Coordinates of C-alpha atoms in Angstrom, one line a residue:
M108 CA 11.6 -10.3 -31.7
K109 CA 12.1 -9.7 -28.0
R110 CA 9.1 -10.4 -25.9
I111 CA 8.9 -8.1 -22.8
L112 CA 6.6 -8.6 -19.9
I113 CA 6.1 -5.5 -17.9
R114 CA 4.5 -5.1 -14.5
S115 CA 1.7 -2.5 -14.9
G116 CA -1.9 -2.0 -14.0
K117 CA -2.8 -2.0 -17.7
S118 CA -1.4 -1.4 -21.1
P119 CA -1.5 2.3 -22.1
L120 CA -3.1 1.1 -25.3
R121 CA -6.1 -0.5 -23.5
V122 CA -9.2 1.6 -23.3
A123 CA -11.0 1.0 -20.0
S124 CA -14.1 2.6 -18.5
P125 CA -14.1 4.3 -15.1
T126 CA -16.0 1.3 -13.7
E127 CA -13.4 -1.1 -15.0
F128 CA -10.6 1.0 -13.4
I129 CA -12.4 0.9 -10.1
H130 CA -13.6 -2.7 -10.2
Q131 CA -10.2 -4.1 -11.4
D132 CA -8.1 -1.5 -9.6
L133 CA -6.2 -0.9 -12.8
I134 CA -4.2 2.0 -11.2
G135 CA -2.9 -0.1 -8.3
T136 CA -4.7 2.3 -5.9
N137 CA -2.9 5.4 -7.4
T138 CA -3.0 6.9 -10.9
G139 CA 0.6 7.9 -10.6
N140 CA 1.6 4.2 -11.0
L141 CA 0.3 4.4 -14.6
L142 CA 2.3 7.5 -15.4
F143 CA 5.7 5.8 -14.9
S144 CA 4.6 2.4 -16.2
D145 CA 3.2 3.9 -19.4
S146 CA 6.4 5.8 -19.9
A147 CA 8.4 2.6 -19.4
H148 CA 6.1 0.8 -21.9
K149 CA 6.6 3.5 -24.5
M150 CA 10.4 3.6 -23.9
L151 CA 10.7 -0.2 -24.5
T152 CA 8.5 -0.3 -27.6
T153 CA 10.8 -0.7 -30.6
P154 CA 10.4 -2.4 -34.0
N155 CA 12.1 -5.5 -32.4
T156 CA 10.0 -5.7 -29.2
V157 CA 6.6 -6.7 -28.1
V158 CA 5.6 -5.3 -24.7
T159 CA 2.8 -7.0 -22.7
S160 CA 1.3 -5.8 -19.4
N161 CA 1.4 -8.4 -16.6
G162 CA -1.1 -6.5 -14.4
I163 CA -0.4 -5.0 -11.0
R164 CA -1.1 -8.1 -8.9
T165 CA 1.6 -10.7 -8.5
N166 CA 0.7 -14.4 -9.2
H167 CA 3.8 -16.2 -7.8
S168 CA 2.5 -19.7 -8.5
A169 CA 4.8 -22.3 -10.1
E170 CA 2.5 -22.5 -13.0
R171 CA 2.6 -18.7 -13.7
A172 CA 6.4 -18.6 -13.3
A173 CA 6.6 -21.5 -15.9
E174 CA 4.4 -19.6 -18.3
I175 CA 6.5 -16.4 -18.0
N176 CA 9.7 -18.4 -18.5
E177 CA 8.3 -20.0 -21.6
Q178 CA 6.5 -17.0 -23.2
Y179 CA 8.8 -14.0 -22.5
D180 CA 12.4 -13.0 -22.8
V181 CA 12.6 -10.5 -20.0
F182 CA 10.5 -9.3 -17.1
V183 CA 10.6 -5.5 -16.5
V184 CA 9.4 -4.2 -13.1
P185 CA 8.8 -0.5 -12.8
L186 CA 8.4 0.4 -9.2
A187 CA 8.0 3.5 -7.0
N188 CA 8.3 3.5 -3.2
A189 CA 8.4 -0.3 -2.9
F190 CA 10.7 -0.3 0.2
R191 CA 8.0 0.6 2.7
P192 CA 6.4 -1.5 5.4
Q193 CA 2.9 -1.3 3.8
F194 CA 4.4 -2.9 0.7
Q195 CA 6.3 -5.7 2.4
A196 CA 3.9 -8.5 1.7
S197 CA 3.7 -7.4 -2.0
L198 CA 7.5 -7.2 -2.2
D199 CA 7.7 -10.8 -0.8
R200 CA 5.3 -12.1 -3.4
L201 CA 7.2 -10.4 -6.1
S202 CA 10.5 -11.9 -4.8
K203 CA 8.9 -15.3 -4.7
L204 CA 7.9 -15.0 -8.4
I205 CA 11.3 -13.6 -9.5
E206 CA 13.1 -16.5 -7.7
Q207 CA 11.3 -18.9 -10.0
L208 CA 12.2 -17.1 -13.2
T209 CA 15.0 -18.1 -15.5
I210 CA 14.8 -15.0 -17.7
P211 CA 16.4 -11.6 -17.0
V212 CA 14.5 -9.3 -14.5
V213 CA 15.0 -5.6 -14.8
V214 CA 13.8 -3.2 -12.1
F215 CA 13.1 0.5 -13.0
G216 CA 13.3 3.3 -10.4
V217 CA 12.6 1.5 -7.1
G218 CA 12.7 3.7 -4.0
A219 CA 12.9 3.6 -0.3
Q220 CA 10.3 5.5 1.7
A221 CA 11.5 7.4 4.8
T222 CA 10.9 10.7 6.5
D223 CA 11.9 13.9 4.8
D224 CA 15.2 13.9 6.8
Y225 CA 16.0 10.5 5.2
A226 CA 15.8 8.5 8.4
T227 CA 15.2 4.9 7.5
D228 CA 14.5 3.5 11.0
M229 CA 10.9 2.7 10.0
L230 CA 12.3 0.2 7.4
K231 CA 14.2 -2.0 9.8
P232 CA 11.4 -4.6 10.2
M233 CA 11.6 -5.3 6.4
E234 CA 15.3 -5.5 6.0
A235 CA 15.2 -9.3 5.2
S236 CA 12.5 -8.7 2.5
V237 CA 14.6 -5.9 0.9
K238 CA 17.7 -8.1 0.8
R239 CA 15.8 -11.0 -0.6
F240 CA 14.3 -8.9 -3.4
A241 CA 17.6 -7.3 -4.3
R242 CA 19.4 -10.6 -4.3
A243 CA 16.6 -12.2 -6.6
V244 CA 16.8 -9.3 -9.0
L245 CA 20.6 -9.1 -9.2
D246 CA 20.8 -12.8 -9.8
R247 CA 19.0 -12.1 -13.0
S248 CA 20.3 -8.6 -14.1
A249 CA 23.4 -6.5 -14.3
S250 CA 22.1 -3.8 -11.9
I251 CA 19.1 -2.5 -10.2
G252 CA 17.7 1.0 -11.1
V253 CA 16.8 3.2 -8.1
R254 CA 15.1 6.6 -7.7
G255 CA 17.9 8.5 -6.1
E256 CA 20.8 8.8 -3.7
L257 CA 18.8 7.8 -0.6
T258 CA 17.8 4.5 -2.1
A259 CA 21.3 3.8 -3.4
S260 CA 22.7 4.5 0.0
Y261 CA 20.1 2.3 1.7
L262 CA 20.8 -0.6 -0.6
R263 CA 24.6 -0.2 -0.1
D264 CA 24.1 -0.3 3.6
H265 CA 22.3 -3.6 3.1
G266 CA 25.1 -5.3 1.3
V267 CA 24.3 -4.4 -2.4
P268 CA 27.6 -3.6 -4.2
A269 CA 27.7 0.0 -5.3
D270 CA 28.6 -1.0 -8.9
R271 CA 25.4 -3.0 -9.1
I272 CA 23.2 0.1 -8.4
D273 CA 22.2 2.7 -11.0
I274 CA 20.5 5.9 -10.1
I275 CA 18.0 6.6 -12.8
G276 CA 15.2 8.5 -11.2
C277 CA 11.6 7.7 -12.3
P278 CA 10.7 6.7 -15.9
S279 CA 7.8 9.2 -15.9
M280 CA 10.1 12.1 -16.5
F281 CA 11.3 10.5 -19.7
L282 CA 7.9 10.2 -21.3
Y283 CA 9.2 12.3 -24.2
G284 CA 12.7 10.9 -24.3
D285 CA 15.7 13.2 -24.2
T286 CA 13.6 16.4 -24.6
F287 CA 11.4 18.0 -22.0
P288 CA 8.4 20.2 -22.7
E289 CA 9.1 23.9 -22.4
I290 CA 7.6 25.2 -19.1
R291 CA 5.2 28.0 -20.0
A292 CA 5.7 31.4 -18.4
T293 CA 2.5 32.9 -17.0
E294 CA 1.2 35.5 -14.7
I295 CA -0.9 34.3 -11.8
T296 CA -4.1 36.4 -11.4
A297 CA -7.4 35.9 -9.8
D298 CA -8.7 34.4 -13.0
S299 CA -5.9 31.9 -13.4
R300 CA -6.7 28.2 -13.5
I301 CA -4.9 26.5 -10.5
S302 CA -4.6 22.8 -9.9
I303 CA -3.7 21.2 -6.5
N304 CA -2.9 17.6 -5.7
M305 CA -2.9 16.3 -2.2
S306 CA -1.9 13.2 -0.3
P307 CA -4.1 12.2 2.7
N308 CA -1.0 10.8 4.5
A309 CA 0.7 14.3 4.3
R310 CA -1.7 15.8 6.8
P311 CA 0.5 15.0 9.8
V312 CA 3.4 16.8 8.2
G313 CA 1.6 20.1 7.2
D314 CA -1.7 21.7 6.7
I315 CA -2.3 20.7 3.1
A316 CA -6.1 21.0 3.5
G317 CA -5.7 24.5 4.8
L318 CA -3.5 25.4 1.9
A319 CA -6.2 24.2 -0.5
A320 CA -9.0 26.1 1.3
H321 CA -7.0 29.3 1.3
A322 CA -6.3 29.1 -2.5
H323 CA -9.8 28.0 -3.3
A324 CA -11.2 31.1 -1.6
R325 CA -9.0 33.4 -3.7
Y326 CA -9.0 31.6 -7.1
P327 CA -12.5 30.7 -8.5
N328 CA -10.9 28.5 -11.2
F329 CA -9.4 26.1 -8.7
T330 CA -9.4 22.3 -9.1
Y331 CA -8.3 19.4 -7.0
Y332 CA -6.9 16.5 -8.9
A333 CA -7.2 13.4 -6.8
Q334 CA -5.3 10.2 -7.6
N335 CA -6.5 7.3 -5.3
T336 CA -9.0 4.5 -6.0
V337 CA -11.0 5.7 -2.9
D338 CA -11.4 9.1 -4.6
A339 CA -12.7 7.4 -7.7
E340 CA -15.2 5.4 -5.7
L341 CA -16.4 8.6 -3.9
L342 CA -16.9 10.3 -7.3
L343 CA -18.7 7.3 -8.7
W344 CA -20.8 6.2 -5.7
G345 CA -21.1 9.4 -3.6
D346 CA -21.9 9.1 0.1
T347 CA -24.5 10.1 2.7
S348 CA -22.5 13.0 4.3
L349 CA -24.9 15.5 2.8
E350 CA -27.7 13.8 4.8
S351 CA -25.7 13.0 7.9
G352 CA -23.9 16.3 8.0
A353 CA -20.5 14.7 8.4
Q354 CA -17.6 17.0 7.8
D355 CA -13.8 16.7 7.1
P356 CA -11.4 19.5 6.1
F357 CA -9.8 17.2 3.6
P358 CA -11.9 16.7 0.4
M359 CA -13.0 13.1 1.1
L360 CA -16.7 13.7 1.8
L361 CA -19.4 15.2 -0.5
T362 CA -20.0 17.9 2.1
H363 CA -16.6 19.4 1.3
T364 CA -16.8 22.6 -0.7
L365 CA -14.6 21.4 -3.6
L366 CA -16.9 18.3 -4.1
R367 CA -20.1 20.3 -3.7
E368 CA -18.9 22.7 -6.4
N369 CA -17.7 19.8 -8.7
K370 CA -14.1 21.0 -8.5
V371 CA -12.6 17.5 -8.0
R372 CA -11.2 15.4 -10.9
M373 CA -9.9 11.9 -10.9
P374 CA -7.6 11.1 -13.9
L375 CA -7.6 7.6 -15.2
D376 CA -5.2 7.6 -18.2
P377 CA -1.9 9.6 -18.2
K378 CA -2.6 10.9 -21.7
T379 CA -5.9 12.6 -20.8
W380 CA -4.4 13.6 -17.4
I381 CA -1.6 15.5 -19.2
D382 CA -3.9 16.9 -21.9
E383 CA -6.2 18.4 -19.2
L384 CA -3.4 19.9 -17.2
R385 CA -2.2 21.8 -20.3
G386 CA -5.2 24.0 -19.7
Y387 CA -4.0 25.1 -16.3
D388 CA -1.7 28.0 -15.4
F389 CA -0.1 26.4 -12.3
A390 CA -0.1 23.2 -10.4
Y391 CA 1.2 22.4 -6.9
G392 CA 0.8 19.9 -4.1
T393 CA 2.2 16.9 -2.4
R394 CA 1.8 14.3 -5.2
I395 CA 5.1 13.8 -7.1
H396 CA 3.4 12.3 -10.1
G397 CA 0.6 14.8 -10.0
N398 CA 3.2 17.5 -10.4
I399 CA 5.2 15.6 -13.0
A400 CA 2.0 15.2 -15.1
A401 CA 1.7 19.0 -15.0
L402 CA 5.3 19.5 -16.0
L403 CA 5.0 17.1 -18.9
A404 CA 2.1 19.3 -20.0
G405 CA 4.4 22.3 -19.9
T406 CA 2.5 23.7 -16.9
P407 CA 4.7 25.1 -14.1
A408 CA 4.4 23.1 -11.0
V409 CA 5.9 23.0 -7.5
V410 CA 6.1 19.9 -5.2
L411 CA 5.4 20.3 -1.5
T412 CA 7.6 17.6 -0.2
H413 CA 6.5 15.6 2.9
D414 CA 8.7 12.5 2.8
S415 CA 11.7 11.0 1.2
R416 CA 9.9 9.6 -1.8
T417 CA 8.9 13.1 -3.0
L418 CA 12.1 14.8 -1.9
E419 CA 14.4 12.2 -3.5
L420 CA 13.0 12.6 -6.9
C421 CA 12.8 16.4 -6.7
R422 CA 16.5 16.6 -5.8
Y423 CA 17.5 14.1 -8.6
F424 CA 15.5 15.9 -11.3
D425 CA 15.9 19.5 -9.9
I426 CA 12.1 19.9 -9.7
P427 CA 11.2 23.0 -7.8
H428 CA 9.9 22.1 -4.4
R429 CA 9.2 23.4 -0.9
P430 CA 8.9 21.4 2.3
L431 CA 5.3 21.1 3.4
S432 CA 6.4 21.2 7.1
G433 CA 6.1 24.7 8.4
L434 CA 4.5 26.1 5.2
P435 CA 1.8 28.5 6.3
A436 CA -1.8 27.7 5.3
D437 CA -2.2 31.1 3.8
T438 CA 0.6 30.6 1.3
D439 CA -0.5 31.9 -2.0
P440 CA 0.1 29.8 -5.2
R441 CA 1.4 32.9 -6.8
D442 CA 4.3 33.1 -4.4
L443 CA 5.2 29.4 -5.1
Y444 CA 5.2 30.0 -8.8
E445 CA 7.3 33.2 -8.7
A446 CA 10.0 31.5 -6.5
A447 CA 10.2 28.5 -8.8
D448 CA 13.2 28.0 -11.2
Y449 CA 13.0 25.3 -13.9
S450 CA 16.3 26.0 -15.6
A451 CA 18.3 23.2 -13.8
M452 CA 15.5 20.7 -14.4
I453 CA 15.6 21.4 -18.1
K454 CA 19.3 21.8 -18.4
G455 CA 20.1 18.5 -16.7
H456 CA 17.4 16.4 -18.5
G457 CA 19.7 15.3 -21.4
E458 CA 22.4 13.9 -19.0
R459 CA 19.8 12.1 -16.9
F460 CA 18.3 10.6 -20.1
E461 CA 21.7 9.2 -21.0
R462 CA 21.9 7.6 -17.6
I463 CA 18.6 5.8 -17.9
T464 CA 19.4 4.6 -21.5
A465 CA 22.8 3.4 -20.3
F466 CA 21.0 1.5 -17.6
L467 CA 18.8 -0.1 -20.2
T468 CA 21.7 -1.0 -22.4
R469 CA 23.6 -2.5 -19.5
N470 CA 20.7 -4.8 -18.9
G471 CA 20.2 -5.8 -22.5
L472 CA 17.3 -3.6 -23.4
D473 CA 16.8 -1.3 -26.4
N474 CA 14.8 1.9 -26.2
A475 CA 12.5 3.6 -28.6
Y476 CA 14.6 6.8 -28.7
Q477 CA 17.9 5.3 -29.7
H478 CA 16.7 2.1 -31.4
G479 CA 13.3 3.1 -32.9
D480 CA 11.2 6.0 -34.1
G481 CA 11.3 7.9 -30.8
G482 CA 7.9 6.7 -29.8
A483 CA 6.1 8.2 -32.9
A484 CA 4.1 5.1 -33.8
F485 CA 3.2 4.6 -30.1
E486 CA 2.0 8.2 -29.8
A487 CA 0.0 7.9 -33.0
E488 CA -1.7 4.7 -31.8
L489 CA -2.4 6.3 -28.4
A490 CA -3.9 9.4 -30.1
A491 CA -6.4 7.3 -32.0
L492 CA -7.8 5.9 -28.8
D493 CA -11.0 7.2 -27.2
L494 CA -9.6 7.3 -23.7
P495 CA -12.0 8.4 -20.9
A496 CA -11.7 11.9 -19.4
S497 CA -11.1 12.4 -15.8
M498 CA -13.9 11.5 -13.5
Q499 CA -16.1 14.2 -12.0
V500 CA -18.6 14.2 -9.1
W501 CA -21.7 12.2 -9.9
D502 CA -24.7 14.4 -9.6
G503 CA -27.2 11.5 -9.4
T504 CA -28.4 11.7 -13.0
E505 CA -27.9 9.0 -15.7
D506 CA -24.3 9.0 -16.7
G507 CA -24.0 5.6 -18.4
Q508 CA -22.7 3.9 -15.2
S509 CA -26.1 3.1 -13.6
R510 CA -26.1 -0.5 -14.8
Y511 CA -22.8 -1.0 -13.1
R512 CA -23.9 0.6 -9.9
I513 CA -27.1 -1.6 -9.7
S514 CA -25.2 -4.8 -10.7
R515 CA -22.4 -4.1 -8.2
L516 CA -24.9 -3.4 -5.4
R517 CA -26.7 -6.7 -6.3
E518 CA -23.3 -8.5 -6.2
R519 CA -22.5 -7.0 -2.8
I520 CA -25.9 -7.9 -1.5
T521 CA -25.5 -11.5 -2.7
V522 CA -22.0 -11.8 -1.2
S523 CA -23.3 -10.3 2.0
E524 CA -26.3 -12.6 2.1
T525 CA -24.0 -15.6 1.4
K526 CA -21.6 -14.5 4.2
L527 CA -24.6 -13.9 6.5
A528 CA -25.9 -17.4 5.8
T529 CA -22.5 -18.9 6.4
V530 CA -22.1 -17.0 9.6
T531 CA -25.7 -17.9 10.7
R532 CA -25.0 -21.6 10.0
K533 CA -21.7 -21.5 11.9
N534 CA -23.5 -19.6 14.7
T535 CA -26.1 -22.3 14.9
E536 CA -23.5 -25.0 15.0
L537 CA -21.6 -23.1 17.7
R538 CA -24.8 -22.7 19.7
T539 CA -25.5 -26.4 19.4
K540 CA -22.0 -27.2 20.6
L541 CA -22.3 -24.7 23.4
T542 CA -25.6 -26.2 24.5
A543 CA -24.0 -29.7 24.6
A544 CA -21.0 -28.3 26.4
E545 CA -23.2 -26.6 28.9
K546 CA -25.2 -29.8 29.5
R547 CA -21.9 -31.7 30.0
A548 CA -20.7 -29.0 32.3
K549 CA -23.9 -29.3 34.4
E550 CA -23.6 -33.0 34.5
A551 CA -19.9 -32.7 35.5
A552 CA -20.9 -30.1 38.1
A553 CA -23.5 -32.5 39.5
R554 CA -21.0 -35.3 39.7
L555 CA -18.5 -33.0 41.3
D556 CA -21.1 -32.0 43.8
T557 CA -21.9 -35.6 44.6
A558 CA -18.2 -36.4 44.9
V559 CA -17.7 -33.4 47.2
K560 CA -20.6 -34.7 49.4
Q561 CA -19.1 -38.2 49.5
L562 CA -15.7 -36.7 50.3
E563 CA -17.2 -34.8 53.2
A564 CA -19.0 -37.9 54.5
T565 CA -15.8 -39.8 54.2
R566 CA -14.0 -37.1 56.1
K567 CA -16.6 -37.3 58.9
Q568 CA -16.3 -41.1 59.0
L569 CA -12.6 -40.9 59.2
A570 CA -12.7 -38.3 62.0
A571 CA -15.1 -40.5 63.9
M572 CA -12.8 -43.5 63.4
E573 CA -9.9 -41.5 64.5
R574 CA -11.8 -40.5 67.7
R575 CA -12.7 -44.1 68.4
L576 CA -9.1 -45.3 67.8
S577 CA -7.9 -42.6 70.1
G578 CA -10.3 -43.9 72.8
V579 CA -9.2 -47.5 72.3
E580 CA -5.5 -46.4 72.6
K581 CA -6.3 -44.7 75.9
R582 CA -8.2 -47.6 77.3
V583 CA -5.4 -50.0 76.3
L584 CA -2.9 -47.8 78.1
V585 CA -5.1 -47.6 81.2
R586 CA -5.4 -51.4 81.3
L587 CA -1.9 -52.3 80.4
G588 CA -0.2 -49.5 82.3
P589 CA -0.2 -51.1 85.7
A590 CA 0.9 -54.4 84.3
L591 CA 3.7 -52.8 82.4
R592 CA 4.9 -50.9 85.5
R593 CA 4.9 -54.1 87.6
R594 CA 6.8 -55.9 84.9
S595 CA 9.3 -53.0 84.7
R596 CA 9.9 -53.1 88.5
K597 CA 10.5 -56.8 88.5
L598 CA 13.0 -56.5 85.8
T599 CA 14.7 -53.7 87.6
G600 CA 14.7 -55.6 90.8
A601 CA 16.1 -58.7 89.2
D602 CA 18.9 -56.6 87.6
G603 CA 19.7 -55.2 91.0
K604 CA 20.2 -58.7 92.5
N605 CA 22.6 -59.6 89.8

């Protein structure tokens, strides 16, 4: 029995409450992380394997590394856009852990994040970290699996041999193995259910908030599917923007129309996320995994690309996409749907599936589709679970989470009071030290003042002495002058006689 440890926020078979998701950050700040890690988990589950989640946080201690070496046969690391400056510290921690492992380490679908023109200048400060990570992984595996051609080129430019790089895309697209759900044909009308997904960091690229506002005004059955932990916190806790009147065109405050109308959802588990999206006619937006979730549900979707991480996967999988840059805010979702063609995506899926399974075989891993039941047992176990539905806007009434809210507030107050007490104590100590320092400074100033006065007195005494000495010298010269002159004349006269 092969024991596989996989880096993921949680096992797909673990049922967690919304408050657990938030408190433990089981999604690693973004629900999309669970979509590709769940797919990898399912793919690796065979009759001869046991797959265990390691969590999303990296413990790189020597003790943890020793445990992994002793208890597991392989460490699988599904990643997304890990080659980005914001992830550098996490990448270094992961490298430090891997360097201590003696078991194989297999990386799924890692990607480089750059601008939508594939310029990687922004990654220059982390070149050493990327090289270290690649070296650590390739010392323990046959190859490294990357998202697309950009990342492959980036690694080749940094010294990774081309034959040690496999382009495999993202595991999320292979949730159902070598088959892909049929994309439903539909007709977009005013009554259609439309879903949008949006990235806050896409705002500098294009008017994603304007696109949402335009569609919301024309399609009453319009929903925003958020994905970040901060969105979940907003839905659970609310805010005071209704009282303060604060506004933002992006749906991040309760004053936003989509939140006031309870048209925002936050998915927690990929299964319920996909199940819910089956009820929509069309999905679009800047989130790659938000759109992949829709496609896996058979719902037509279009990605609005705003950087290389979205564009790279769209190109590899032939997912219909449009650049967000320059897209007018009054673009109708109907136009995006009617221009989309899913034939290449469907047609090429089988070949892409063969690539990812060949990558697994190359790295000594079986897969459920070729070495098991195709994931049937996994899906049956998943279906039996009572997974939570997507979060909605809390309306202030009892929803079963009040105990957590009160307990969490109490914890935060306790922590704040402890920090305040510590700061107060340190402040008191600093004030005591400051008072002592000020006293010493005053004493030193007084001594300095005395020294200055003494110096001035000494200077005056010295000046007086110099004046007296000058007078003495003059008197001596007056008295000795005539004698010296007479002596000089005598000597001169004597010399003259000789």
